[in-house]
């Protein structure tokens, strides 16, 4: 599972017109026609950092991380978002990721009395052929990346993200 490194939050750029982003807006491939192929996104903050993975308010990935994901999964869609800081006169090319939810939870997954997962187990057969996705059937909006993508990320000098392992199981 990949998520933004929360230790960087106070040092990150801010998005114009957005006071705070505490949640991730999920955008799926069926919404692709509603989005422009290229969007200029105004950001602010002097001497602020821009990591390779941003997950709030939407999931944005750097050009290098996009290339890694594309190497391993043809089902992902991207829309270009040019992060523009007028004060610092900088522009960075980032990519809005459009990814669908995959019905891949194993029956080995466990839940609390309110139906929230306490142990997520992905069925390896259901997830086969998918390198980047979200899990259907749970409220969690974090992205799942498979081991191939994870290893490719770790071989490059990409930063600003946290990688967390998730259990893979096989239905009996």
Short mmCIF file of N, CA and C in Angstrom, two decimals, residues 1-77:
data_model
loop_
_atom_site.label_atom_id
_atom_site.label_comp_id
_atom_site.label_asym_id
_atom_site.label_seq_id
_atom_site.Cartn_x
_atom_site.Cartn_y
_atom_site.Cartn_z
N UNK A 1 0.86 -1.16 0.00
CA UNK A 1 0.00 0.00 0.00
C UNK A 1 0.91 1.23 0.00
N UNK A 2 0.52 2.22 -0.77
CA UNK A 2 1.32 3.44 -0.87
C UNK A 2 0.50 4.61 -0.35
N UNK A 3 1.15 5.48 0.41
CA UNK A 3 0.49 6.69 0.91
C UNK A 3 1.52 7.80 1.05
N UNK A 4 1.03 9.00 1.18
CA UNK A 4 1.90 10.17 1.33
C UNK A 4 2.57 10.13 2.70
N UNK A 5 3.83 10.49 2.76
CA UNK A 5 4.56 10.53 4.03
C UNK A 5 4.03 11.70 4.85
N UNK A 6 3.32 11.40 5.93
CA UNK A 6 2.72 12.43 6.77
C UNK A 6 3.76 13.27 7.52
N UNK A 7 4.99 12.83 7.62
CA UNK A 7 6.04 13.62 8.27
C UNK A 7 6.38 14.87 7.47
N UNK A 8 5.97 14.90 6.21
CA UNK A 8 6.27 16.03 5.34
C UNK A 8 5.17 17.08 5.30
N UNK A 9 4.02 16.81 5.91
CA UNK A 9 2.84 17.65 5.74
C UNK A 9 3.09 19.14 5.93
N UNK A 10 3.82 19.53 6.94
CA UNK A 10 4.01 20.96 7.20
C UNK A 10 4.98 21.62 6.22
N UNK A 11 5.66 20.81 5.41
CA UNK A 11 6.65 21.35 4.47
C UNK A 11 6.17 21.32 3.02
N UNK A 12 4.94 20.85 2.79
CA UNK A 12 4.43 20.67 1.43
C UNK A 12 3.84 21.94 0.87
N UNK A 13 3.80 22.00 -0.45
CA UNK A 13 3.09 23.07 -1.13
C UNK A 13 1.62 23.03 -0.73
N UNK A 14 0.94 24.14 -0.92
CA UNK A 14 -0.50 24.22 -0.66
C UNK A 14 -1.20 24.50 -1.97
N UNK A 15 -2.40 24.01 -2.10
CA UNK A 15 -3.18 24.22 -3.31
C UNK A 15 -4.01 25.48 -3.16
N UNK A 16 -3.97 26.36 -4.17
CA UNK A 16 -4.72 27.62 -4.14
C UNK A 16 -6.20 27.32 -3.90
N UNK A 17 -6.82 28.11 -3.03
CA UNK A 17 -8.24 28.00 -2.77
C UNK A 17 -8.63 26.84 -1.86
N UNK A 18 -7.64 26.13 -1.34
CA UNK A 18 -7.92 24.98 -0.48
C UNK A 18 -7.25 25.22 0.86
N UNK A 19 -8.06 25.40 1.91
CA UNK A 19 -7.48 25.69 3.23
C UNK A 19 -6.83 24.46 3.84
N UNK A 20 -7.48 23.32 3.71
CA UNK A 20 -6.88 22.09 4.22
C UNK A 20 -7.45 20.91 3.44
N UNK A 21 -6.68 19.88 3.37
CA UNK A 21 -7.11 18.65 2.71
C UNK A 21 -6.84 17.50 3.65
N UNK A 22 -7.88 17.04 4.30
CA UNK A 22 -7.70 15.95 5.25
C UNK A 22 -8.16 14.62 4.67
N UNK A 23 -8.82 14.66 3.52
CA UNK A 23 -9.31 13.45 2.90
C UNK A 23 -8.91 13.40 1.43
N UNK A 24 -8.95 12.20 0.88
CA UNK A 24 -8.60 12.01 -0.52
C UNK A 24 -9.87 11.90 -1.34
N UNK A 25 -9.93 12.69 -2.40
CA UNK A 25 -11.04 12.61 -3.35
C UNK A 25 -10.69 11.49 -4.33
N UNK A 26 -11.56 10.53 -4.44
CA UNK A 26 -11.31 9.37 -5.29
C UNK A 26 -11.84 9.64 -6.70
N UNK A 27 -10.98 9.45 -7.69
CA UNK A 27 -11.37 9.65 -9.08
C UNK A 27 -11.12 8.35 -9.83
N UNK A 28 -12.15 7.86 -10.53
CA UNK A 28 -12.05 6.58 -11.22
C UNK A 28 -11.99 6.75 -12.73
N UNK A 29 -11.69 5.68 -13.43
CA UNK A 29 -11.54 5.75 -14.89
C UNK A 29 -12.83 6.15 -15.59
N UNK A 30 -13.99 5.82 -15.04
CA UNK A 30 -15.24 6.20 -15.70
C UNK A 30 -15.51 7.71 -15.62
N UNK A 31 -14.72 8.43 -14.86
CA UNK A 31 -14.83 9.89 -14.79
C UNK A 31 -13.86 10.59 -15.75
N UNK A 32 -13.11 9.83 -16.50
CA UNK A 32 -12.05 10.41 -17.34
C UNK A 32 -12.57 11.39 -18.38
N UNK A 33 -13.75 11.14 -18.94
CA UNK A 33 -14.29 12.03 -19.96
C UNK A 33 -14.69 13.39 -19.40
N UNK A 34 -14.94 13.44 -18.10
CA UNK A 34 -15.35 14.69 -17.45
C UNK A 34 -14.16 15.59 -17.13
N UNK A 35 -12.95 15.06 -17.24
CA UNK A 35 -11.74 15.80 -16.88
C UNK A 35 -10.96 16.22 -18.12
N UNK A 36 -10.37 17.38 -18.05
CA UNK A 36 -9.51 17.84 -19.14
C UNK A 36 -8.24 17.00 -19.16
N UNK A 37 -7.65 16.90 -20.34
CA UNK A 37 -6.39 16.15 -20.45
C UNK A 37 -5.25 16.87 -19.76
N UNK A 38 -5.34 18.20 -19.68
CA UNK A 38 -4.30 18.99 -19.01
C UNK A 38 -4.97 20.08 -18.19
N UNK A 39 -4.57 20.20 -16.94
CA UNK A 39 -5.11 21.20 -16.04
C UNK A 39 -3.96 21.92 -15.35
N UNK A 40 -4.05 23.24 -15.28
CA UNK A 40 -3.07 24.01 -14.52
C UNK A 40 -3.61 24.14 -13.10
N UNK A 41 -2.81 23.72 -12.14
CA UNK A 41 -3.19 23.77 -10.73
C UNK A 41 -2.28 24.77 -10.03
N UNK A 42 -2.86 25.82 -9.49
CA UNK A 42 -2.06 26.84 -8.83
C UNK A 42 -1.75 26.42 -7.40
N UNK A 43 -0.49 26.51 -7.05
CA UNK A 43 -0.02 26.15 -5.71
C UNK A 43 0.73 27.34 -5.13
N UNK A 44 0.92 27.31 -3.82
CA UNK A 44 1.70 28.37 -3.20
C UNK A 44 2.54 27.82 -2.06
N UNK A 45 3.45 28.62 -1.62
CA UNK A 45 4.34 28.23 -0.53
C UNK A 45 5.79 28.41 -0.96
N UNK A 46 6.48 29.32 -0.29
CA UNK A 46 7.89 29.55 -0.61
C UNK A 46 8.75 28.48 0.01
N UNK A 47 9.69 27.98 -0.77
CA UNK A 47 10.63 26.95 -0.33
C UNK A 47 9.92 25.70 0.20
N UNK A 48 8.80 25.38 -0.39
CA UNK A 48 8.05 24.18 0.00
C UNK A 48 8.45 23.03 -0.91
N UNK A 49 8.24 21.81 -0.43
CA UNK A 49 8.66 20.64 -1.19
C UNK A 49 7.48 19.99 -1.91
N UNK A 50 7.81 19.25 -2.96
CA UNK A 50 6.81 18.54 -3.73
C UNK A 50 7.30 17.10 -3.88
N UNK A 51 6.73 16.16 -3.11
CA UNK A 51 7.18 14.77 -3.18
C UNK A 51 6.68 14.09 -4.46
N UNK A 52 7.17 12.89 -4.70
CA UNK A 52 6.75 12.14 -5.89
C UNK A 52 5.34 11.60 -5.78
N UNK A 53 4.79 11.54 -4.57
CA UNK A 53 3.45 11.03 -4.36
C UNK A 53 2.69 11.97 -3.43
N UNK A 54 1.56 12.50 -3.92
CA UNK A 54 0.68 13.38 -3.15
C UNK A 54 -0.67 12.68 -3.11
N UNK A 55 -1.26 12.52 -1.92
CA UNK A 55 -2.56 11.83 -1.88
C UNK A 55 -3.72 12.69 -1.37
N UNK A 56 -3.47 13.98 -1.17
CA UNK A 56 -4.56 14.86 -0.78
C UNK A 56 -4.39 16.20 -1.46
N UNK A 57 -5.37 16.78 -2.04
CA UNK A 57 -6.78 16.40 -2.05
C UNK A 57 -7.12 15.28 -3.06
N UNK A 58 -6.27 15.10 -4.05
CA UNK A 58 -6.41 13.99 -4.99
C UNK A 58 -5.05 13.32 -5.10
N UNK A 59 -5.01 12.14 -5.69
CA UNK A 59 -3.72 11.46 -5.85
C UNK A 59 -3.03 12.00 -7.09
N UNK A 60 -1.87 12.60 -6.85
CA UNK A 60 -1.01 13.12 -7.92
C UNK A 60 0.35 12.43 -7.81
N UNK A 61 0.88 12.04 -8.95
CA UNK A 61 2.19 11.39 -8.97
C UNK A 61 3.11 12.15 -9.90
N UNK A 62 4.40 12.11 -9.58
CA UNK A 62 5.40 12.76 -10.42
C UNK A 62 5.52 12.01 -11.74
N UNK A 63 6.17 12.64 -12.69
CA UNK A 63 6.39 12.04 -14.00
C UNK A 63 7.13 10.71 -13.86
N UNK A 64 8.13 10.67 -13.01
CA UNK A 64 8.93 9.45 -12.82
C UNK A 64 8.09 8.32 -12.21
N UNK A 65 7.27 8.63 -11.22
CA UNK A 65 6.42 7.61 -10.60
C UNK A 65 5.36 7.13 -11.58
N UNK A 66 4.85 8.03 -12.40
CA UNK A 66 3.88 7.65 -13.44
C UNK A 66 4.50 6.62 -14.37
N UNK A 67 5.73 6.86 -14.79
CA UNK A 67 6.41 5.92 -15.70
C UNK A 67 6.55 4.54 -15.06
N UNK A 68 6.87 4.51 -13.78
CA UNK A 68 7.01 3.23 -13.08
C UNK A 68 5.66 2.49 -13.07
N UNK A 69 4.59 3.20 -12.75
CA UNK A 69 3.28 2.56 -12.69
C UNK A 69 2.84 2.06 -14.07
N UNK A 70 3.11 2.85 -15.10
CA UNK A 70 2.73 2.45 -16.46
C UNK A 70 3.49 1.21 -16.93
N UNK A 71 4.71 1.02 -16.45
CA UNK A 71 5.49 -0.16 -16.83
C UNK A 71 4.80 -1.45 -16.38
N UNK A 72 4.03 -1.37 -15.32
CA UNK A 72 3.47 -2.57 -14.70
C UNK A 72 1.96 -2.73 -14.84
N UNK A 73 1.25 -1.69 -15.27
CA UNK A 73 -0.21 -1.79 -15.33
C UNK A 73 -0.76 -0.92 -16.45
N UNK A 74 -1.41 -1.56 -17.43
CA UNK A 74 -2.00 -0.84 -18.57
C UNK A 74 -3.39 -0.29 -18.26
N UNK A 75 -3.95 -0.65 -17.12
CA UNK A 75 -5.33 -0.25 -16.80
C UNK A 75 -5.43 1.11 -16.13
N UNK A 76 -4.31 1.71 -15.77
CA UNK A 76 -4.34 3.00 -15.08
C UNK A 76 -4.49 4.11 -16.11
N UNK A 77 -5.25 5.12 -15.75
CA UNK A 77 -5.37 6.30 -16.60
C UNK A 77 -4.79 7.48 -15.84
#
